[in-house]
Short mmCIF file of C-alpha atoms and ligand atoms in Angstrom, two decimals:
data_model
loop_
_atom_site.label_atom_id
_atom_site.label_comp_id
_atom_site.label_asym_id
_atom_site.label_seq_id
_atom_site.Cartn_x
_atom_site.Cartn_y
_atom_site.Cartn_z
CA UNK H 217 94.16 -17.01 241.02
CA UNK H 218 94.03 -13.86 241.84
CA UNK H 219 97.97 -13.17 241.32
CA UNK H 220 100.66 -13.16 238.89
CA UNK H 221 103.20 -15.83 239.21
CA UNK H 222 106.61 -14.38 239.87
CA UNK H 223 108.22 -17.67 239.30
CA UNK H 224 107.67 -21.34 238.43
CA UNK H 225 109.52 -24.23 239.77
CA UNK H 226 110.64 -27.35 237.28
CA UNK H 227 110.23 -30.81 239.30
CA UNK H 228 111.73 -33.84 237.79
CA UNK H 229 110.95 -36.97 238.47
CA UNK H 230 114.15 -38.98 239.54
CA UNK H 231 114.53 -36.70 242.37
CA UNK H 232 116.71 -34.38 240.72
CA UNK H 233 117.09 -30.95 242.44
CA UNK H 234 113.91 -29.14 241.47
CA UNK H 235 115.23 -25.59 238.83
CA UNK H 236 113.22 -22.11 240.14
CA UNK H 237 112.45 -19.54 237.11
CA UNK H 238 111.17 -16.23 236.76
CA UNK H 239 107.58 -15.53 234.78
CA UNK H 240 107.78 -12.39 232.69
CA UNK H 241 104.85 -10.02 232.28
CA UNK H 242 104.99 -7.65 229.54
CA UNK H 243 103.03 -4.41 228.50
CA UNK H 244 100.09 -7.22 226.58
CA UNK H 245 99.92 -10.52 226.37
CA UNK H 246 101.05 -14.33 227.39
CA UNK H 247 103.34 -14.48 230.92
CA UNK H 248 107.19 -15.98 230.04
CA UNK H 249 108.15 -18.88 231.36
CA UNK H 250 112.05 -17.47 231.52
CA UNK H 251 114.84 -20.45 230.55
CA UNK H 252 117.63 -18.35 229.58
CA UNK H 253 119.77 -20.64 232.72
CA UNK H 254 118.47 -23.93 231.47
CA UNK H 255 121.07 -24.38 230.41
CA UNK H 256 123.14 -24.25 233.46
CA UNK H 257 121.20 -26.74 234.53
CA UNK H 258 122.15 -28.33 231.33
CA UNK H 259 118.34 -29.33 231.61
CA UNK H 260 116.61 -28.08 227.39
CA UNK H 261 113.60 -27.55 225.44
CA UNK H 262 112.38 -28.84 222.97
CA UNK H 263 109.11 -27.16 220.69
CA UNK H 264 109.97 -27.44 217.34
CA UNK H 265 108.02 -24.78 215.42
CA UNK H 266 108.23 -23.24 218.40
CA UNK H 267 104.28 -23.60 219.15
CA UNK H 268 104.99 -22.12 222.96
CA UNK H 269 108.52 -20.90 223.18
CA UNK H 270 109.31 -16.35 222.78
CA UNK H 271 112.37 -16.08 220.88
CA UNK H 272 112.34 -12.28 221.50
CA UNK H 273 111.55 -9.61 223.78
CA UNK H 274 109.56 -6.60 221.12
CA UNK H 275 108.33 -3.48 221.28
CA UNK H 276 106.73 -3.38 217.85
CA UNK H 277 103.43 -5.20 217.02
CA UNK H 278 101.32 -7.10 219.43
CA UNK H 279 98.33 -9.97 218.42
CA UNK H 280 95.62 -10.78 220.46
CA UNK H 281 94.34 -13.85 218.64
CA UNK H 282 92.35 -14.73 220.82
CA UNK H 283 90.14 -11.05 220.49
CA UNK H 284 91.60 -10.71 217.09
CA UNK H 285 92.91 -8.02 217.91
CA UNK H 286 96.40 -6.58 215.90
CA UNK H 287 98.58 -3.39 216.85
CA UNK H 288 101.60 -1.23 215.36
CA UNK H 289 102.75 1.02 218.58
CA UNK H 290 99.79 -0.04 220.18
CA UNK H 291 97.68 1.85 217.82
CA UNK H 292 94.53 -0.80 216.53
CA UNK H 293 95.22 -1.99 212.53
CA UNK H 294 91.10 -0.60 211.98
CA UNK H 295 92.68 3.04 213.02
CA UNK H 296 95.98 3.52 211.25
CA UNK H 297 94.88 1.49 207.99
CA UNK H 298 91.72 3.97 207.91
CA UNK H 299 93.58 7.29 208.74
CA UNK H 300 97.04 6.61 207.90
CA UNK H 301 99.83 6.06 204.06
CA UNK H 302 102.14 3.02 204.37
CA UNK H 303 105.08 6.01 205.72
CA UNK H 304 103.30 6.85 207.74
CA UNK H 305 102.84 3.80 209.26
CA UNK H 306 106.82 2.00 208.08
CA UNK H 307 108.65 5.70 210.45
CA UNK H 308 105.32 4.44 213.19
CA UNK H 309 106.82 1.25 213.41
CA UNK H 310 110.25 2.30 213.24
CA UNK H 311 110.69 5.25 215.36
CA UNK H 312 108.32 3.96 218.10
CA UNK H 313 105.33 7.23 216.91
CA UNK H 314 103.25 7.98 214.39
CA UNK H 315 105.01 11.40 212.84
CA UNK H 316 103.55 15.28 213.13
CA UNK H 317 103.69 16.54 209.98
CA UNK H 318 107.65 18.28 209.48
CA UNK H 319 108.64 14.27 210.56
CA UNK H 320 105.86 12.91 207.89
CA UNK H 321 107.52 15.73 205.18
CA UNK H 322 111.41 15.09 205.83
CA UNK H 323 111.45 10.81 206.42
CA UNK H 324 108.87 10.80 202.65
CA UNK H 325 111.54 13.40 200.82
CA UNK H 326 114.36 11.62 202.55
CA UNK H 327 112.93 7.83 201.67
CA UNK H 328 111.40 8.56 197.55
CA UNK H 329 115.64 10.19 197.74
CA UNK H 330 116.34 6.62 197.49
CA UNK H 331 113.67 5.16 194.48
CA UNK H 332 116.70 4.75 192.18
CA UNK H 333 118.28 2.00 191.58
CA UNK H 334 121.94 1.23 190.84
CA UNK H 335 121.99 1.28 186.92
CA UNK H 336 124.49 -1.64 187.35
CA UNK H 337 121.47 -3.22 189.51
CA UNK H 338 119.38 -3.78 185.73
CA UNK H 339 121.98 -6.46 184.65
CA UNK H 340 121.39 -8.81 187.65
CA UNK H 341 117.65 -9.08 186.59
CA UNK H 342 118.55 -10.44 183.16
CA UNK H 343 120.68 -12.55 183.91
CA UNK H 344 117.24 -14.88 184.79
CA UNK H 345 114.95 -16.18 182.84
CA UNK H 346 112.14 -14.07 181.54
CA UNK H 347 109.81 -16.04 183.05
CA UNK H 348 111.32 -16.08 186.56
CA UNK H 349 109.32 -15.99 189.31
CA UNK H 350 108.95 -12.53 190.39
CA UNK H 351 109.46 -14.08 194.48
CA UNK H 352 112.54 -16.10 193.59
CA UNK H 353 114.43 -12.22 191.13
CA UNK H 354 113.61 -9.88 194.28
CA UNK H 355 115.76 -12.79 196.47
CA UNK H 356 118.85 -12.04 194.70
CA UNK H 357 118.13 -8.90 193.44
CA UNK H 358 117.55 -7.64 197.22
CA UNK H 359 120.41 -9.89 198.11
CA UNK H 360 123.34 -8.22 195.43
CA UNK H 361 121.99 -5.41 197.13
CA UNK H 362 125.21 -5.41 199.53
CA UNK H 363 127.54 -5.97 196.75
CA UNK H 364 126.34 -2.28 194.98
CA UNK H 365 124.97 -0.41 198.57
CA UNK H 366 128.16 -1.68 201.29
CA UNK H 367 128.12 2.24 202.86
CA UNK H 368 125.91 2.25 204.72
CA UNK H 369 126.21 -2.18 205.96
CA UNK H 370 127.89 -2.21 209.62
CA UNK H 371 125.12 -2.82 211.55
CA UNK H 372 125.90 -2.44 215.06
CA UNK H 373 126.76 1.69 213.54
CA UNK H 374 122.67 3.58 214.01
CA UNK H 375 123.21 5.97 210.97
CA UNK H 376 124.23 3.13 208.36
CA UNK H 377 120.78 0.93 209.65
CA UNK H 378 118.99 3.71 208.89
CA UNK H 379 120.40 4.36 205.90
CA UNK H 380 120.22 0.46 204.50
CA UNK H 381 116.60 1.30 206.51
CA UNK H 382 115.59 3.96 203.56
CA UNK H 383 117.57 2.25 200.82
CA UNK H 384 115.36 -0.81 200.95
CA UNK H 385 111.35 -0.01 201.74
CA UNK H 386 112.20 3.36 198.20
CA UNK H 387 114.10 0.99 196.20
CA UNK H 388 111.18 -2.75 197.34
CA UNK H 389 109.07 -1.01 195.24
CA UNK H 390 111.29 -0.94 191.91
CA UNK H 391 112.76 -3.97 192.31
CA UNK H 392 109.55 -5.72 192.95
CA UNK H 393 106.94 -3.51 189.68
CA UNK H 394 110.85 -4.56 187.33
CA UNK H 395 110.68 -8.06 188.29
CA UNK H 396 106.62 -7.33 187.17
CA UNK H 397 108.28 -5.72 183.66
CA UNK H 398 111.12 -7.71 182.81
CA UNK H 399 108.53 -11.10 182.68
CA UNK H 400 106.40 -8.71 180.28
CA UNK H 401 109.49 -7.70 177.80
CA UNK H 402 108.24 -4.32 179.08
CA UNK H 403 111.29 -1.28 179.33
CA UNK H 404 112.25 -1.44 183.21
CA UNK H 405 110.33 2.64 184.02
CA UNK H 406 111.96 4.40 186.78
CA UNK H 407 110.18 5.74 189.59
CA UNK H 408 109.11 9.53 189.53
CA UNK H 409 109.39 10.77 192.50
CA UNK H 410 106.48 13.77 192.17
CA UNK H 411 103.83 10.65 193.28
CA UNK H 412 103.56 8.76 196.31
CA UNK H 413 104.84 5.39 196.99
CA UNK H 414 101.24 3.58 196.02
CA UNK H 415 100.83 5.44 193.01
CA UNK H 416 104.80 5.47 192.65
CA UNK H 417 104.43 1.24 192.00
CA UNK H 418 101.69 1.48 190.18
CA UNK H 419 103.08 3.49 187.35
CA UNK H 420 106.01 1.39 187.12
CA UNK H 421 104.56 -1.20 187.26
CA UNK H 422 101.59 -0.36 184.41
CA UNK H 423 103.12 2.09 182.71
CA UNK H 424 104.84 2.20 179.47
CA UNK H 425 107.15 4.80 177.76
CA UNK H 426 104.26 4.75 174.66
CA UNK H 427 101.71 5.99 176.38
CA UNK H 428 100.48 9.25 179.32
CA UNK H 429 99.58 6.24 182.41
CA UNK H 430 98.06 8.16 186.18
CA UNK H 431 97.34 5.93 188.34
CA UNK H 432 93.84 5.53 189.65
CA UNK H 433 93.59 7.49 192.82
CA UNK H 434 90.23 4.90 194.29
CA UNK H 435 93.04 1.95 193.83
CA UNK H 436 96.17 4.25 194.54
CA UNK H 437 94.41 3.94 198.26
CA UNK H 438 93.12 1.26 197.90
CA UNK H 439 97.03 0.12 197.18
CA UNK H 440 98.83 1.61 200.33
CA UNK H 441 95.61 -0.07 202.78
CA UNK H 442 96.68 -3.54 201.27
CA UNK H 443 100.51 -1.81 202.11
CA UNK H 444 99.54 -1.73 205.77
CA UNK H 445 97.70 -4.51 205.93
CA UNK H 446 100.79 -6.21 204.86
CA UNK H 447 103.05 -4.75 207.51
CA UNK H 448 104.45 -6.30 210.06
CA UNK H 449 103.15 -9.18 212.00
CA UNK H 450 105.34 -10.30 215.02
CA UNK H 451 107.45 -13.13 214.77
CA UNK H 452 105.79 -14.62 212.01
CA UNK H 453 107.91 -16.54 210.15
CA UNK H 454 109.87 -14.67 207.83
CA UNK H 455 110.39 -11.78 210.42
CA UNK H 456 111.73 -14.60 212.51
CA UNK H 457 114.47 -15.86 209.49
CA UNK H 458 115.49 -12.02 209.21
CA UNK H 459 115.76 -11.69 213.09
CA UNK H 460 118.02 -15.05 212.76
CA UNK H 461 120.13 -13.88 209.52
CA UNK H 462 120.15 -10.99 211.42
CA UNK H 463 121.79 -11.89 215.04
CA UNK H 464 124.55 -13.27 213.04
CA UNK H 465 125.92 -9.35 212.10
CA UNK H 466 124.84 -10.21 208.39
CA UNK H 467 123.75 -7.33 206.80
CA UNK H 468 121.08 -5.79 206.47
CA UNK H 469 120.02 -6.97 202.37
CA UNK H 470 121.07 -10.42 202.61
CA UNK H 471 118.45 -10.36 206.52
CA UNK H 472 116.35 -9.55 204.38
CA UNK H 473 116.44 -11.49 201.18
CA UNK H 474 115.97 -14.30 203.39
CA UNK H 475 113.00 -13.02 204.70
CA UNK H 476 111.60 -12.46 201.30
CA UNK H 477 112.84 -16.07 200.68
CA UNK H 478 111.07 -17.45 204.27
CA UNK H 479 107.81 -15.68 202.97
CA UNK H 480 107.50 -17.30 199.71
CA UNK H 481 106.21 -20.31 201.55
CA UNK H 482 102.64 -21.74 200.52
CA UNK H 483 101.97 -22.20 204.50
CA UNK H 484 103.18 -18.41 204.31
CA UNK H 485 103.07 -15.87 202.73
CA UNK H 486 102.48 -17.68 199.31
CA UNK H 487 99.32 -18.21 200.89
CA UNK H 488 97.56 -14.80 198.84
CA UNK H 489 98.52 -17.19 195.41
CA UNK H 490 97.64 -20.51 196.42
CA UNK H 491 94.54 -20.05 197.62
CA UNK H 492 93.69 -17.65 194.01
CA UNK H 493 94.79 -20.74 192.44
CA UNK H 494 92.24 -22.52 194.56
CA UNK H 495 89.75 -20.77 194.06
CA UNK H 496 90.24 -20.59 190.48
CA UNK H 497 90.45 -24.42 190.61
CA UNK H 498 87.42 -24.46 191.92
CA UNK H 499 85.95 -22.21 189.72
CA UNK H 500 82.22 -23.00 191.18
CA UNK H 501 79.55 -22.47 194.30
CA UNK H 502 79.13 -26.32 192.96
CA UNK H 503 82.13 -27.70 194.18
CA UNK H 504 83.16 -25.70 197.70
CA UNK H 505 81.51 -28.95 199.38
CA UNK H 506 84.47 -30.93 197.03
CA UNK H 507 87.19 -28.63 198.60
CA UNK H 508 86.06 -28.29 202.09
CA UNK H 509 85.69 -32.29 202.69
CA UNK H 510 89.29 -32.66 200.70
CA UNK H 511 91.13 -30.21 204.10
CA UNK H 512 88.89 -32.00 205.93
CA UNK H 513 90.78 -35.05 205.28
CA UNK H 514 94.00 -36.38 207.36
CA UNK H 515 94.42 -38.82 204.44
CA UNK H 516 94.70 -34.98 202.24
CA UNK H 517 97.11 -33.36 202.09
CA UNK H 518 94.99 -30.39 200.77
CA UNK H 519 94.74 -27.48 203.22
CA UNK H 520 91.43 -24.24 202.52
CA UNK H 521 94.47 -22.06 201.47
CA UNK H 522 94.24 -18.33 203.41
CA UNK H 523 92.32 -20.56 206.04
CA UNK H 524 93.56 -20.65 209.70
CA UNK H 525 96.83 -18.94 211.84
CA UNK H 526 98.82 -19.78 215.09
CA UNK H 527 97.88 -17.07 216.70
CA UNK H 528 94.16 -15.78 215.59
CA UNK H 529 91.74 -17.92 217.14
CA UNK H 530 89.28 -15.54 215.53
CA UNK H 531 88.92 -13.77 212.52
CA UNK H 532 92.69 -11.94 211.48
CA UNK H 533 91.32 -7.95 211.52
CA UNK H 534 93.32 -7.83 207.99
CA UNK H 535 91.42 -10.14 206.24
CA UNK H 536 88.02 -8.49 207.41
CA UNK H 537 89.61 -5.20 206.16
CA UNK H 538 90.67 -6.15 203.12
CA UNK H 539 87.42 -7.60 202.05
CA UNK H 540 85.48 -3.80 202.54
CA UNK H 541 88.58 -3.48 200.45
CA UNK H 542 87.57 -5.58 197.40
CA UNK H 543 84.09 -4.83 197.67
CA UNK H 544 86.06 -0.85 197.23
CA UNK H 545 88.55 -1.54 194.58
CA UNK H 546 85.73 -4.32 192.95
CA UNK H 547 82.26 -1.74 192.64
CA UNK H 548 85.44 1.47 191.04
CA UNK H 549 86.29 -1.60 188.49
CA UNK H 550 82.06 -2.15 187.59
CA UNK H 551 83.04 -5.67 188.64
CA UNK H 552 81.01 -6.19 191.61
CA UNK H 553 79.85 -9.26 190.10
CA UNK H 554 82.77 -10.50 190.45
CA UNK H 555 82.92 -14.18 190.36
CA UNK H 556 85.81 -15.62 192.08
CA UNK H 557 84.66 -12.53 195.29
CA UNK H 558 81.12 -14.37 195.01
CA UNK H 559 83.01 -17.78 195.14
CA UNK H 560 85.62 -16.66 198.13
CA UNK H 561 82.81 -15.07 200.62
CA UNK H 562 80.57 -18.50 199.79
CA UNK H 563 83.57 -20.30 200.49
CA UNK H 564 83.75 -18.23 204.06
CA UNK H 565 79.82 -19.09 204.55
CA UNK H 566 80.27 -22.20 203.86
CA UNK H 567 83.01 -22.79 206.06
CA UNK H 568 82.49 -21.30 209.15
CA UNK H 569 79.48 -23.11 209.58
CA UNK H 570 81.08 -26.55 209.41
CA UNK H 571 82.32 -27.69 212.80
CA UNK H 572 85.65 -28.71 211.66
CA UNK H 573 87.04 -25.07 210.81
CA UNK H 574 84.27 -23.70 214.05
CA UNK H 575 86.24 -26.48 216.51
CA UNK H 576 89.58 -25.83 215.33
CA UNK H 577 89.27 -21.87 215.63
CA UNK H 578 90.17 -21.50 211.51
CA UNK H 579 88.65 -18.39 209.87
CA UNK H 580 90.52 -16.13 206.62
CA UNK H 581 93.53 -14.72 207.71
CA UNK H 582 95.00 -11.95 205.99
CA UNK H 583 95.68 -13.88 202.16
CA UNK H 584 92.25 -15.48 201.37
CA UNK H 585 90.21 -11.39 200.11
CA UNK H 586 93.87 -9.87 199.51
CA UNK H 587 94.72 -11.72 195.98
CA UNK H 588 90.94 -10.68 194.58
CA UNK H 589 91.84 -7.54 195.51
CA UNK H 590 94.97 -7.35 193.49
CA UNK H 591 94.17 -9.77 190.84
CA UNK H 592 90.94 -6.96 190.35
CA UNK H 593 94.21 -4.38 190.15
CA UNK H 594 95.76 -6.29 187.56
CA UNK H 595 97.95 -7.77 188.79
CA UNK H 596 99.17 -10.94 188.09
CA UNK H 597 99.32 -14.49 191.21
CA UNK H 598 102.31 -14.28 190.15
CA UNK H 599 103.39 -10.89 192.12
CA UNK H 600 101.45 -11.49 195.07
CA UNK H 601 103.68 -12.40 197.29
CA UNK H 602 106.19 -9.98 195.70
CA UNK H 603 104.16 -7.33 196.80
CA UNK H 604 103.68 -9.12 200.12
CA UNK H 605 107.45 -8.78 199.93
CA UNK H 606 107.44 -5.20 199.83
CA UNK H 607 104.90 -4.59 202.58
CA UNK H 608 106.76 -6.40 205.27
CA UNK H 609 110.34 -4.86 204.00
CA UNK H 610 108.40 -1.68 206.46
CA UNK H 611 108.27 -4.50 209.88
CA UNK H 612 111.20 -7.08 208.11
CA UNK H 613 113.20 -3.77 208.35
CA UNK H 614 111.85 -2.57 212.40
CA UNK H 615 112.13 -5.54 213.84
CA UNK H 616 115.95 -6.34 212.64
CA UNK H 617 116.91 -2.27 213.11
CA UNK H 618 115.32 -3.53 217.13
CA UNK H 619 116.87 -6.23 216.91
CA UNK H 620 120.45 -5.08 216.45
CA UNK H 621 119.86 -2.01 218.64
CA UNK H 622 119.05 -4.53 221.72
CA UNK H 623 123.07 -4.87 223.57
CA UNK H 624 121.64 -7.93 224.75
CA UNK H 625 121.15 -9.45 221.56
CA UNK H 626 123.32 -13.06 221.16
CA UNK H 627 123.81 -14.96 217.32
CA UNK H 628 120.06 -17.64 217.07
CA UNK H 629 122.04 -21.02 218.23
CA UNK H 630 118.28 -23.36 218.62
CA UNK H 631 119.36 -27.26 221.55
CA UNK H 632 118.47 -30.14 219.49
CA UNK H 633 117.14 -33.14 220.36
CA UNK H 634 119.81 -36.28 218.89
CA UNK H 635 118.06 -38.90 218.01
CA UNK H 636 120.56 -40.94 215.53
CA UNK H 637 123.25 -43.32 216.24
CA UNK H 638 125.30 -43.51 218.89
CA UNK H 639 129.11 -43.72 218.35
CA UNK H 640 130.36 -46.64 216.75
CA UNK H 641 133.87 -47.38 214.33
CA UNK H 642 134.11 -47.30 211.23
CA UNK H 643 133.61 -50.22 208.20
CA UNK H 644 136.20 -50.04 205.70
CA UNK H 645 133.98 -49.98 202.19
CA UNK H 646 135.40 -53.69 201.66
CA UNK H 647 133.67 -54.57 204.58
CA UNK H 648 130.17 -52.75 203.96
CA UNK H 649 127.33 -54.74 203.49
C1 LIG S 131 100.85 -16.05 207.05
O1 LIG S 131 101.94 -15.90 211.52
C2 LIG S 131 102.06 -15.53 210.23
O2 LIG S 131 101.18 -13.88 211.42
C3 LIG S 131 101.68 -15.22 209.66
C4 LIG S 131 101.27 -14.40 208.51
C5 LIG S 131 101.92 -12.75 208.71
O3 LIG S 131 101.39 -11.81 208.24
O4 LIG S 131 103.62 -12.57 208.88
O5 LIG S 131 99.85 -13.64 209.38
C6 LIG S 131 100.90 -14.51 207.56
O6 LIG S 131 100.75 -16.93 206.76
C7 LIG S 131 99.08 -16.39 206.43
C8 LIG S 131 98.83 -17.67 206.63
C9 LIG S 131 98.72 -18.04 205.57
N1 LIG S 131 98.95 -19.29 205.07
C10 LIG S 131 97.51 -20.15 204.55
O7 LIG S 131 96.02 -18.93 204.46
C11 LIG S 131 97.71 -21.22 203.82
C12 LIG S 131 96.80 -22.02 205.15
N2 LIG S 131 96.81 -22.41 206.21
C13 LIG S 131 97.81 -23.42 207.05
O8 LIG S 131 98.79 -24.07 206.82
C14 LIG S 131 97.94 -23.33 208.89
O9 LIG S 131 96.50 -22.79 209.35
C15 LIG S 131 98.62 -22.44 208.37
C16 LIG S 131 100.30 -22.57 208.60
C17 LIG S 131 98.71 -20.92 208.58
C18 LIG S 131 99.13 -22.32 210.43
O10 LIG S 131 99.38 -24.02 211.13
P1 LIG S 131 99.12 -23.72 212.30
O11 LIG S 131 99.49 -22.83 213.17
O12 LIG S 131 100.95 -25.25 212.57
O13 LIG S 131 98.18 -25.27 212.25
P2 LIG S 131 98.78 -26.43 212.62
O14 LIG S 131 99.07 -27.00 210.89
O15 LIG S 131 98.90 -27.50 213.02
O16 LIG S 131 96.85 -27.14 212.47
C19 LIG S 131 95.63 -26.97 213.79
C20 LIG S 131 94.90 -28.08 212.74
C21 LIG S 131 95.55 -28.78 212.04
O17 LIG S 131 94.41 -30.32 212.38
P3 LIG S 131 95.17 -31.86 213.21
O18 LIG S 131 96.48 -31.96 212.71
O19 LIG S 131 95.22 -31.07 214.80
O20 LIG S 131 93.84 -32.34 213.39
O21 LIG S 131 94.27 -26.92 212.06
C22 LIG S 131 94.70 -28.05 210.58
C23 LIG S 131 95.35 -28.68 210.41
O22 LIG S 131 95.21 -29.77 209.29
N3 LIG S 131 94.58 -27.01 210.35
C24 LIG S 131 93.95 -27.10 208.72
C25 LIG S 131 94.08 -25.54 207.98
N4 LIG S 131 94.72 -24.32 209.30
C26 LIG S 131 95.32 -25.84 209.89
N5 LIG S 131 92.75 -27.45 208.48
C27 LIG S 131 92.65 -27.32 207.62
N6 LIG S 131 92.80 -26.02 206.67
C28 LIG S 131 93.22 -24.96 206.17
N7 LIG S 131 94.22 -23.81 206.37
#
């Protein structure tokens, strides 16, 4: 088959008239059959979990699952992680180009100008129990931002979208760090705008009013890389959530709060916390086989956390960079013999030699090593997904803006295959058995 198809035809075995549909091609990746007109023929498709369905058109990120390729606006993740800082990548995701020096300085200055939270927002934290999970706090606080920053919530106004995007990008580190400080019972540390994005977050996480705190530059750089690796990833569950919520015209804070909620699940962003919990429970290389056996047992709901991916059928390129960052951080901290890291590498080796994982093309994903790096940096397990949410805010607002800027976008309203009761008559309670 040499030429690309331009049309697809659906034929029916009951002699119904065949339906001809256009086939669309993108810059890269799979062609898609455009089924938007199917409804006119009163014909619908069924694809729970969107296993084979493109929900939108996007110019932001592209993943080649077979080759293990991840591009943001065409740039490979390896090059962005090596040469950029997080705000540079955020600019790229939002505007489509890497900023020049003037644009980068101006963007950084505008973001820095929004890092503080409205003073009354600090009261929202105090409504939670001290042991509330940081993700529960972030969902609440980010959603409540629509009650404080409602001066720029017209989703069809590009300036309003940009201002809200700046506020979210700037305030997420403060909100995440304060969620942690609230757990500890420590006073909130206000942002220090002379610090860069990663250093400021580390300052708000680890500084106290009693002592001077200087972020370790090696750890700050490693943290920037962690943020870049988590920034965006096509139409994953949380990004699709942000798009679906936003498609109704919901304000940016409500849309991003919904994305945080979706990311929390252990099948998605919650996997970094679940991976470390699994490794700590595994404890020793002698127990690896027992966990691998459980992961392969269809009667056991256990999954090997940090392994597998809907799109990648080879190593997640982010996992490779994260493993390298692990080495850098552990060496910097004199923890090169960290038992958990050694256990993770042995688990990866054994799994990748096991036919079950090889045949199903299950490789480590971004969540496999990220928890080990963050734990080594002194970040508690409960904060891992909060940091994932902090980073993914850049991708969420870029995708949300892209959708709202598209004059043809519609409210998302999937159909269903109804398998419930056919119509039946009401039965008065006295006649029910
Ligand atoms: C993220 O979408 C994104 O881009 C997400 C993300 C992003 O940046 O936004 O990359 C971030 O969420 C990474 C994934 C983190 N989750 C985990 O590490 C949790 C463990 N992994 C899985 O639960 C699973 O691999 C998923 C959820 C990630 C993907 O699941 P799919 O695509 O729905 O695949 P599936 O569940 O249908 O699995 C296919 C087969 C099944 O076996 P069969 O029924 O065909 O016999 O592979 C098996 C599964 O049982 N399988 C696993 C497994 N993952 C899949 N078996 C054991 N352990 C695993 N981890």
